[in-house]
Amino acid sequence: MQGSSRPDRELLDAAALCGHLLGPGSVHALLAAHRRTLFPDEMFADLFPSGRGRPSVPADVVATVMVLQALEARSDRDAVRALERDIAWKAAAGLALTDEGFHPTVLTLWRNKLRASGDPQRIFNAVRAVVAETGVITGRNRRVLDSTVLDDAVQRQDTITMLVTQIRRVRKLIPELASVWVREHNLEGGRPPVDWDDPADIDRVVSELVDDANELVWAAENLQAGGLVLSAVQAEAVALLALVAGQDVEPGDGPGQWRITRGTAPDRVVSTVDPESRHVHKTQHSYRDGYKAHLAVEPDTGLITDIDLTAGNVGDAEAAPDLIDGEPGGTVVLGDSAYGTGESAPTCRSGTWKR
């Protein structure tokens, strides 16, 4: 069930005793003054539909910790430790100087609930709305852009693994395709037998798997033409199968033959487990898989004015226009060389784009 914080202050309330130390215009002072307006209980009522169980940590406290955690790039454990030891954190969260923190897994629980909800960005949007209403960044005409790589937890898959995995998945999701004749991937578990030291045998397996994938895709199209309606999950699985059957291969030496192409497709799917993940080249020597988080920040206060999450292969300059859309004329945009040399400046109206 959802917990609720008490509106009355305790004797050793951190904000009452030490609020003058927070500094005017700071994020801690903003949260201490507007926390309840920012994060009312009803904003998170959908996350706790049941009235049973022990009350959760109050919404305004958890949301405040999440904001400060993101601002200072702290882990869950470090964020809770800061809530216990840092007077500014206690004042921002409305705690007393003697209050203890909560278990770090509470943050994990709340993130999971928010992620699965219909409004996963509600905390950020609430902060941005209050920032606009209070005018704390009014007259501050600089925005700093940056990005960071979010590593994906899934394992990168090779071509054969993706084909085998997705063929099996499509046949499982669409029972009507069980009658379509296919080959090696029908074996229970693992990958089809192949002599990895023999390029010709590798090409043979790749050709058979690509043919099997294409047969399933064509059969699914015929079923749809005959009146079968695929669910969104089924249709996405078929589309992914068609994609992995073509992204890494090229025609072989004879009819119906395929081989793995040299090089990497620019927008290559790296795993059928998470098909939205992409190869990330943050630097020339940093090669990872996952996503990119893009931020626009007001540098004097540290307030984040906009965010975006993209596939890992989206360039910083490509994401920049959305981050500064709506900023007033004259805004100075600061970024490193990844944002180019001024080509995107018109998106900031009459602002200045600096590298």
Tab-separated table of C-alpha atoms in Angstrom:
chain	number	residue	atom	x	y	z
A	1	MET	CA	0.000	0.000	0.000
A	2	GLN	CA	1.086	3.589	-0.504
A	3	GLY	CA	2.672	5.440	2.379
A	4	SER	CA	2.211	9.134	3.146
A	5	SER	CA	4.456	11.647	4.879
A	6	ARG	CA	3.246	13.733	7.803
A	7	PRO	CA	2.584	17.427	7.052
A	8	ASP	CA	3.737	18.629	10.489
A	9	ARG	CA	7.430	19.103	11.183
A	10	GLU	CA	9.376	17.272	13.834
A	11	LEU	CA	11.412	19.004	16.526
A	12	LEU	CA	14.722	18.364	14.749
A	13	ASP	CA	13.414	19.021	11.227
A	14	ALA	CA	16.462	19.487	8.997
A	15	ALA	CA	14.912	22.176	6.797
A	16	ALA	CA	13.724	24.229	9.762
A	17	LEU	CA	17.084	24.127	11.530
A	18	CYS	CA	19.490	24.161	8.593
A	19	GLY	CA	17.487	25.465	5.618
A	20	HIS	CA	19.614	28.639	5.508
A	21	LEU	CA	22.612	26.479	4.592
A	22	LEU	CA	21.064	25.108	1.394
A	23	GLY	CA	21.718	28.185	-0.699
A	24	PRO	CA	19.052	30.119	-2.609
A	25	GLY	CA	18.216	28.681	-5.989
A	26	SER	CA	19.743	25.276	-5.235
A	27	VAL	CA	17.970	22.052	-6.106
A	28	HIS	CA	17.930	21.105	-2.417
A	29	ALA	CA	16.197	24.379	-1.510
A	30	LEU	CA	13.720	23.931	-4.371
A	31	LEU	CA	12.810	20.440	-3.202
A	32	ALA	CA	12.592	21.472	0.455
A	33	ALA	CA	10.107	24.225	-0.410
A	34	HIS	CA	8.076	22.558	-3.168
A	35	ARG	CA	8.459	18.817	-2.559
A	36	ARG	CA	4.819	18.210	-1.626
A	37	THR	CA	3.586	20.274	-4.547
A	38	LEU	CA	5.911	18.435	-6.891
A	39	PHE	CA	5.130	14.929	-5.691
A	40	PRO	CA	1.649	14.674	-4.114
A	41	ASP	CA	0.456	11.252	-3.026
A	42	GLU	CA	-2.211	11.093	-5.721
A	43	MET	CA	0.459	11.347	-8.441
A	44	PHE	CA	1.642	7.846	-7.542
A	45	ALA	CA	-1.633	6.234	-6.489
A	46	ASP	CA	-1.699	4.051	-9.632
A	47	LEU	CA	1.553	2.391	-8.542
A	48	PHE	CA	-0.088	1.023	-5.390
A	49	PRO	CA	-3.593	-0.133	-6.334
A	50	SER	CA	-3.870	-2.436	-3.337
A	51	GLY	CA	-4.639	-1.106	0.129
A	52	ARG	CA	-3.035	-4.104	1.771
A	53	GLY	CA	0.458	-4.645	3.068
A	54	ARG	CA	2.945	-2.415	4.835
A	55	PRO	CA	2.936	1.250	3.755
A	56	SER	CA	5.644	2.159	1.286
A	57	VAL	CA	8.121	4.957	1.854
A	58	PRO	CA	6.230	8.234	1.200
A	59	ALA	CA	6.140	9.248	-2.452
A	60	ASP	CA	7.592	12.721	-1.910
A	61	VAL	CA	10.581	11.239	-0.057
A	62	VAL	CA	11.353	8.575	-2.689
A	63	ALA	CA	10.884	11.002	-5.580
A	64	THR	CA	13.166	13.538	-3.914
A	65	VAL	CA	15.860	10.920	-3.414
A	66	MET	CA	15.529	9.861	-7.067
A	67	VAL	CA	15.989	13.448	-8.244
A	68	LEU	CA	19.075	14.002	-6.080
A	69	GLN	CA	20.429	10.571	-6.969
A	70	ALA	CA	20.249	11.412	-10.685
A	71	LEU	CA	21.711	14.872	-10.110
A	72	GLU	CA	24.737	13.547	-8.230
A	73	ALA	CA	25.080	10.248	-10.166
A	74	ARG	CA	24.904	8.074	-7.053
A	75	SER	CA	24.159	4.384	-6.781
A	76	ASP	CA	21.104	3.242	-4.824
A	77	ARG	CA	23.223	2.375	-1.799
A	78	ASP	CA	25.121	5.681	-1.907
A	79	ALA	CA	21.884	7.642	-2.319
A	80	VAL	CA	20.377	6.102	0.800
A	81	ARG	CA	23.626	6.708	2.661
A	82	ALA	CA	23.493	10.374	1.628
A	83	LEU	CA	19.905	10.591	2.879
A	84	GLU	CA	21.115	9.388	6.286
A	85	ARG	CA	24.238	11.582	6.535
A	86	ASP	CA	23.799	14.672	4.334
A	87	ILE	CA	21.875	17.557	5.931
A	88	ALA	CA	20.979	18.996	2.510
A	89	TRP	CA	19.408	15.681	1.461
A	90	LYS	CA	17.466	15.442	4.731
A	91	ALA	CA	16.152	18.989	4.339
A	92	ALA	CA	15.168	18.370	0.713
A	93	ALA	CA	13.282	15.189	1.679
A	94	GLY	CA	11.564	16.749	4.726
A	95	LEU	CA	13.302	14.513	7.259
A	96	ALA	CA	14.524	15.196	10.750
A	97	LEU	CA	18.237	15.234	11.508
A	98	THR	CA	17.854	11.975	13.434
A	99	ASP	CA	15.834	10.119	10.784
A	100	GLU	CA	17.289	6.989	9.245
A	101	GLY	CA	17.139	6.064	5.575
A	102	PHE	CA	15.424	3.108	3.942
A	103	HIS	CA	16.685	0.000	2.215
A	104	PRO	CA	18.241	0.639	-1.244
A	105	THR	CA	15.940	-1.908	-2.875
A	106	VAL	CA	13.044	0.517	-2.322
A	107	LEU	CA	14.491	2.614	-5.155
A	108	THR	CA	14.642	-0.459	-7.381
A	109	LEU	CA	11.004	-1.259	-6.593
A	110	TRP	CA	9.848	2.269	-7.407
A	111	ARG	CA	11.805	2.418	-10.660
A	112	ASN	CA	10.293	-0.874	-11.766
A	113	LYS	CA	6.791	0.356	-10.924
A	114	LEU	CA	7.360	3.628	-12.761
A	115	ARG	CA	8.862	1.880	-15.784
A	116	ALA	CA	5.814	-0.372	-16.117
A	117	SER	CA	3.328	2.460	-15.615
A	118	GLY	CA	1.599	4.626	-18.185
A	119	ASP	CA	3.676	7.672	-17.220
A	120	PRO	CA	7.251	6.592	-16.458
A	121	GLN	CA	8.645	10.151	-16.733
A	122	ARG	CA	6.269	11.741	-14.204
A	123	ILE	CA	8.970	12.680	-11.709
A	124	PHE	CA	11.069	14.514	-14.285
A	125	ASN	CA	8.030	16.215	-15.811
A	126	ALA	CA	6.870	17.400	-12.380
A	127	VAL	CA	10.272	18.912	-11.616
A	128	ARG	CA	10.386	20.617	-14.991
A	129	ALA	CA	6.902	22.110	-14.475
A	130	VAL	CA	7.812	23.577	-11.085
A	131	VAL	CA	11.112	24.886	-12.437
A	132	ALA	CA	9.129	26.759	-15.092
A	133	GLU	CA	6.550	28.060	-12.597
A	134	THR	CA	9.059	29.253	-10.007
A	135	GLY	CA	11.365	30.841	-12.564
A	136	VAL	CA	14.532	29.543	-10.910
A	137	ILE	CA	16.323	29.448	-14.267
A	138	THR	CA	14.730	32.574	-15.702
A	139	GLY	CA	17.449	34.727	-17.220
A	140	ARG	CA	19.937	31.861	-17.211
A	141	ASN	CA	20.542	31.544	-20.935
A	142	ARG	CA	23.046	28.703	-21.114
A	143	ARG	CA	22.384	25.013	-21.685
A	144	VAL	CA	25.012	22.287	-21.577
A	145	LEU	CA	24.397	19.163	-23.651
A	146	ASP	CA	25.949	15.793	-22.970
A	147	SER	CA	25.209	12.106	-23.246
A	148	THR	CA	26.170	8.893	-21.523
A	149	VAL	CA	26.061	5.260	-22.582
A	150	LEU	CA	23.656	2.932	-20.782
A	151	ASP	CA	25.009	-0.596	-21.146
A	152	ASP	CA	22.496	-3.266	-22.056
A	153	ALA	CA	22.311	-6.327	-19.833
A	154	VAL	CA	21.752	-8.739	-22.726
A	155	GLN	CA	24.519	-10.673	-24.428
A	156	ARG	CA	25.508	-9.731	-27.955
A	157	GLN	CA	24.394	-12.475	-30.356
A	158	ASP	CA	25.991	-13.648	-33.571
A	159	THR	CA	24.033	-14.164	-36.783
A	160	ILE	CA	23.393	-17.885	-36.382
A	161	THR	CA	22.270	-17.536	-32.770
A	162	MET	CA	19.814	-14.770	-33.654
A	163	LEU	CA	18.372	-16.737	-36.573
A	164	VAL	CA	17.943	-19.917	-34.535
A	165	THR	CA	16.452	-18.063	-31.562
A	166	GLN	CA	13.992	-16.027	-33.594
A	167	ILE	CA	12.892	-18.944	-35.790
A	168	ARG	CA	12.031	-20.926	-32.673
A	169	ARG	CA	10.261	-17.951	-31.135
A	170	VAL	CA	8.088	-17.291	-34.181
A	171	ARG	CA	7.034	-20.933	-34.419
A	172	LYS	CA	6.156	-20.925	-30.720
A	173	LEU	CA	4.184	-17.679	-30.887
A	174	ILE	CA	2.242	-18.608	-34.038
A	175	PRO	CA	0.999	-22.225	-33.810
A	176	GLU	CA	-0.258	-22.073	-37.415
A	177	LEU	CA	3.381	-22.031	-38.550
A	178	ALA	CA	4.192	-25.344	-36.883
A	179	SER	CA	3.465	-27.174	-40.130
A	180	VAL	CA	6.082	-25.175	-42.068
A	181	TRP	CA	9.049	-27.460	-42.689
A	182	VAL	CA	12.340	-26.174	-41.266
A	183	ARG	CA	15.738	-27.667	-40.501
A	184	GLU	CA	18.478	-27.423	-37.855
A	185	HIS	CA	16.757	-25.150	-35.422
A	186	ASN	CA	14.236	-27.936	-34.711
A	187	LEU	CA	16.894	-29.590	-32.589
A	188	GLU	CA	16.273	-29.268	-28.881
A	189	GLY	CA	18.412	-26.473	-27.478
A	190	GLY	CA	21.729	-25.120	-28.655
A	191	ARG	CA	22.771	-24.248	-32.167
A	192	PRO	CA	22.731	-26.471	-35.272
A	193	PRO	CA	25.758	-28.739	-35.809
A	194	VAL	CA	28.436	-27.097	-37.902
A	195	ASP	CA	32.159	-27.425	-38.497
A	196	TRP	CA	33.363	-24.003	-37.397
A	197	ASP	CA	36.731	-24.617	-39.047
A	198	ASP	CA	35.110	-25.137	-42.447
A	199	PRO	CA	33.864	-21.918	-44.104
A	200	ALA	CA	31.816	-23.929	-46.591
A	201	ASP	CA	29.933	-25.699	-43.801
A	202	ILE	CA	29.269	-22.390	-42.055
A	203	ASP	CA	27.838	-21.023	-45.320
A	204	ARG	CA	25.672	-24.139	-45.601
A	205	VAL	CA	24.104	-23.620	-42.176
A	206	VAL	CA	23.634	-19.890	-42.774
A	207	SER	CA	21.914	-20.624	-46.122
A	208	GLU	CA	19.571	-23.151	-44.547
A	209	LEU	CA	18.659	-20.874	-41.663
A	210	VAL	CA	18.034	-17.891	-43.937
A	211	ASP	CA	15.853	-20.073	-46.178
A	212	ASP	CA	13.933	-21.350	-43.150
A	213	ALA	CA	13.429	-17.798	-41.879
A	214	ASN	CA	12.185	-16.609	-45.254
A	215	GLU	CA	9.795	-19.556	-45.510
A	216	LEU	CA	8.286	-18.660	-42.149
A	217	VAL	CA	7.956	-14.983	-43.062
A	218	TRP	CA	6.252	-15.847	-46.392
A	219	ALA	CA	3.990	-18.358	-44.644
A	220	ALA	CA	2.971	-15.705	-42.087
A	221	GLU	CA	2.171	-13.281	-44.909
A	222	ASN	CA	0.036	-15.931	-46.629
A	223	LEU	CA	-1.819	-16.644	-43.399
A	224	GLN	CA	-2.572	-12.950	-42.998
A	225	ALA	CA	-3.764	-12.758	-46.596
A	226	GLY	CA	-6.069	-15.666	-45.788
A	227	GLY	CA	-7.662	-13.783	-42.911
A	228	LEU	CA	-5.480	-14.646	-39.904
A	229	VAL	CA	-5.030	-11.615	-37.659
A	230	LEU	CA	-1.692	-11.530	-35.863
A	231	SER	CA	-1.372	-9.907	-32.479
A	232	ALA	CA	1.106	-7.059	-32.032
A	233	VAL	CA	3.587	-9.433	-30.374
A	234	GLN	CA	3.273	-11.978	-33.187
A	235	ALA	CA	3.627	-9.360	-35.912
A	236	GLU	CA	6.707	-7.859	-34.229
A	237	ALA	CA	8.283	-11.309	-33.942
A	238	VAL	CA	7.790	-11.974	-37.660
A	239	ALA	CA	9.179	-8.538	-38.552
A	240	LEU	CA	12.236	-9.148	-36.378
A	241	LEU	CA	12.788	-12.531	-38.027
A	242	ALA	CA	12.728	-10.893	-41.458
A	243	LEU	CA	15.202	-8.297	-40.229
A	244	VAL	CA	17.758	-10.710	-38.753
A	245	ALA	CA	17.469	-12.902	-41.855
A	246	GLY	CA	18.759	-10.065	-43.996
A	247	GLN	CA	20.919	-7.721	-41.942
A	248	ASP	CA	24.095	-9.827	-41.768
A	249	VAL	CA	24.028	-11.903	-44.952
A	250	GLU	CA	24.646	-11.512	-48.670
A	251	PRO	CA	24.060	-13.813	-51.662
A	252	GLY	CA	26.502	-16.693	-51.941
A	253	ASP	CA	28.122	-18.252	-54.995
A	254	GLY	CA	25.049	-20.098	-56.213
A	255	PRO	CA	21.243	-19.924	-56.275
A	256	GLY	CA	19.693	-20.094	-52.825
A	257	GLN	CA	23.068	-19.747	-51.131
A	258	TRP	CA	23.884	-17.167	-48.481
A	259	ARG	CA	26.947	-16.196	-46.498
A	260	ILE	CA	27.711	-13.828	-43.668
A	261	THR	CA	28.731	-10.477	-45.064
A	262	ARG	CA	31.914	-8.757	-44.020
A	263	GLY	CA	31.513	-5.661	-41.907
A	264	THR	CA	28.642	-4.565	-39.682
A	265	ALA	CA	25.336	-3.113	-40.801
A	266	PRO	CA	24.992	0.534	-39.651
A	267	ASP	CA	21.804	-0.112	-37.644
A	268	ARG	CA	22.427	-3.745	-36.728
A	269	VAL	CA	20.194	-5.435	-34.163
A	270	VAL	CA	22.609	-6.986	-31.665
A	271	SER	CA	20.215	-9.295	-29.821
A	272	THR	CA	16.755	-10.744	-30.332
A	273	VAL	CA	16.227	-10.495	-26.569
A	274	ASP	CA	16.355	-6.689	-26.765
A	275	PRO	CA	15.968	-5.712	-30.430
A	276	GLU	CA	16.127	-1.976	-29.683
A	277	SER	CA	19.683	-2.164	-28.334
A	278	ARG	CA	22.479	-1.073	-30.678
A	279	HIS	CA	26.266	-0.965	-30.966
A	280	VAL	CA	27.641	2.148	-29.267
A	281	HIS	CA	30.834	3.926	-30.288
A	282	LYS	CA	31.179	6.551	-27.554
A	283	THR	CA	34.807	6.945	-28.572
A	284	GLN	CA	36.961	5.306	-31.226
A	285	HIS	CA	38.133	2.678	-28.760
A	286	SER	CA	34.969	2.318	-26.643
A	287	TYR	CA	32.750	-0.326	-28.233
A	288	ARG	CA	29.672	-1.336	-26.241
A	289	ASP	CA	26.018	-2.295	-26.672
A	290	GLY	CA	23.009	-0.470	-25.313
A	291	TYR	CA	21.400	2.948	-25.331
A	292	LYS	CA	22.265	6.604	-24.911
A	293	ALA	CA	20.823	9.005	-22.354
A	294	HIS	CA	20.918	12.602	-23.618
A	295	LEU	CA	20.691	15.570	-21.238
A	296	ALA	CA	20.345	19.335	-21.410
A	297	VAL	CA	21.421	21.046	-18.179
A	298	GLU	CA	21.399	24.609	-16.856
A	299	PRO	CA	25.015	24.747	-15.616
A	300	ASP	CA	24.700	27.226	-12.734
A	301	THR	CA	21.937	25.371	-10.867
A	302	GLY	CA	22.569	21.892	-12.243
A	303	LEU	CA	18.888	21.564	-13.164
A	304	ILE	CA	18.160	19.209	-16.030
A	305	THR	CA	15.931	20.989	-18.531
A	306	ASP	CA	15.324	18.096	-20.933
A	307	ILE	CA	16.156	14.432	-21.411
A	308	ASP	CA	15.939	11.837	-24.138
A	309	LEU	CA	16.704	8.141	-24.480
A	310	THR	CA	17.804	6.790	-27.841
A	311	ALA	CA	19.387	3.721	-29.334
A	312	GLY	CA	23.120	3.594	-28.792
A	313	ASN	CA	24.005	4.413	-32.379
A	314	VAL	CA	22.180	7.766	-32.424
A	315	GLY	CA	24.727	10.574	-32.609
A	316	ASP	CA	24.794	13.395	-30.085
A	317	ALA	CA	24.255	16.031	-32.773
A	318	GLU	CA	21.213	14.110	-34.033
A	319	ALA	CA	19.592	14.156	-30.582
A	320	ALA	CA	20.502	17.769	-29.786
A	321	PRO	CA	17.656	19.602	-31.594
A	322	ASP	CA	14.963	17.941	-29.463
A	323	LEU	CA	16.849	18.802	-26.260
A	324	ILE	CA	16.868	22.531	-27.004
A	325	ASP	CA	13.521	22.775	-28.748
A	326	GLY	CA	11.470	25.518	-27.118
A	327	GLU	CA	14.388	27.328	-25.507
A	328	PRO	CA	14.160	31.136	-25.822
A	329	GLY	CA	16.111	33.066	-28.402
A	330	GLY	CA	19.628	33.957	-27.373
A	331	THR	CA	20.202	30.699	-25.537
A	332	VAL	CA	23.858	29.689	-25.613
A	333	VAL	CA	24.270	25.954	-26.194
A	334	LEU	CA	27.490	24.341	-24.999
A	335	GLY	CA	28.682	20.900	-26.033
A	336	ASP	CA	31.808	18.999	-26.938
A	337	SER	CA	33.001	18.175	-30.456
A	338	ALA	CA	30.435	15.361	-30.775
A	339	TYR	CA	27.810	18.039	-31.385
A	340	GLY	CA	29.497	19.383	-34.488
A	341	THR	CA	30.696	22.837	-35.409
A	342	GLY	CA	27.481	24.801	-35.669
A	343	GLU	CA	25.368	23.033	-38.281
A	344	SER	CA	22.508	22.582	-35.801
A	345	ALA	CA	22.539	26.169	-34.543
A	346	PRO	CA	19.363	27.190	-36.436
A	347	THR	CA	17.350	24.797	-34.278
A	348	CYS	CA	18.087	27.079	-31.358
A	349	ARG	CA	16.524	29.963	-33.277
A	350	SER	CA	18.823	32.942	-32.839
A	351	GLY	CA	20.918	31.252	-30.174
A	352	THR	CA	24.609	30.502	-30.346
A	353	TRP	CA	25.982	26.999	-30.825
A	354	LYS	CA	29.413	26.613	-29.274
A	355	ARG	CA	31.652	23.650	-29.396
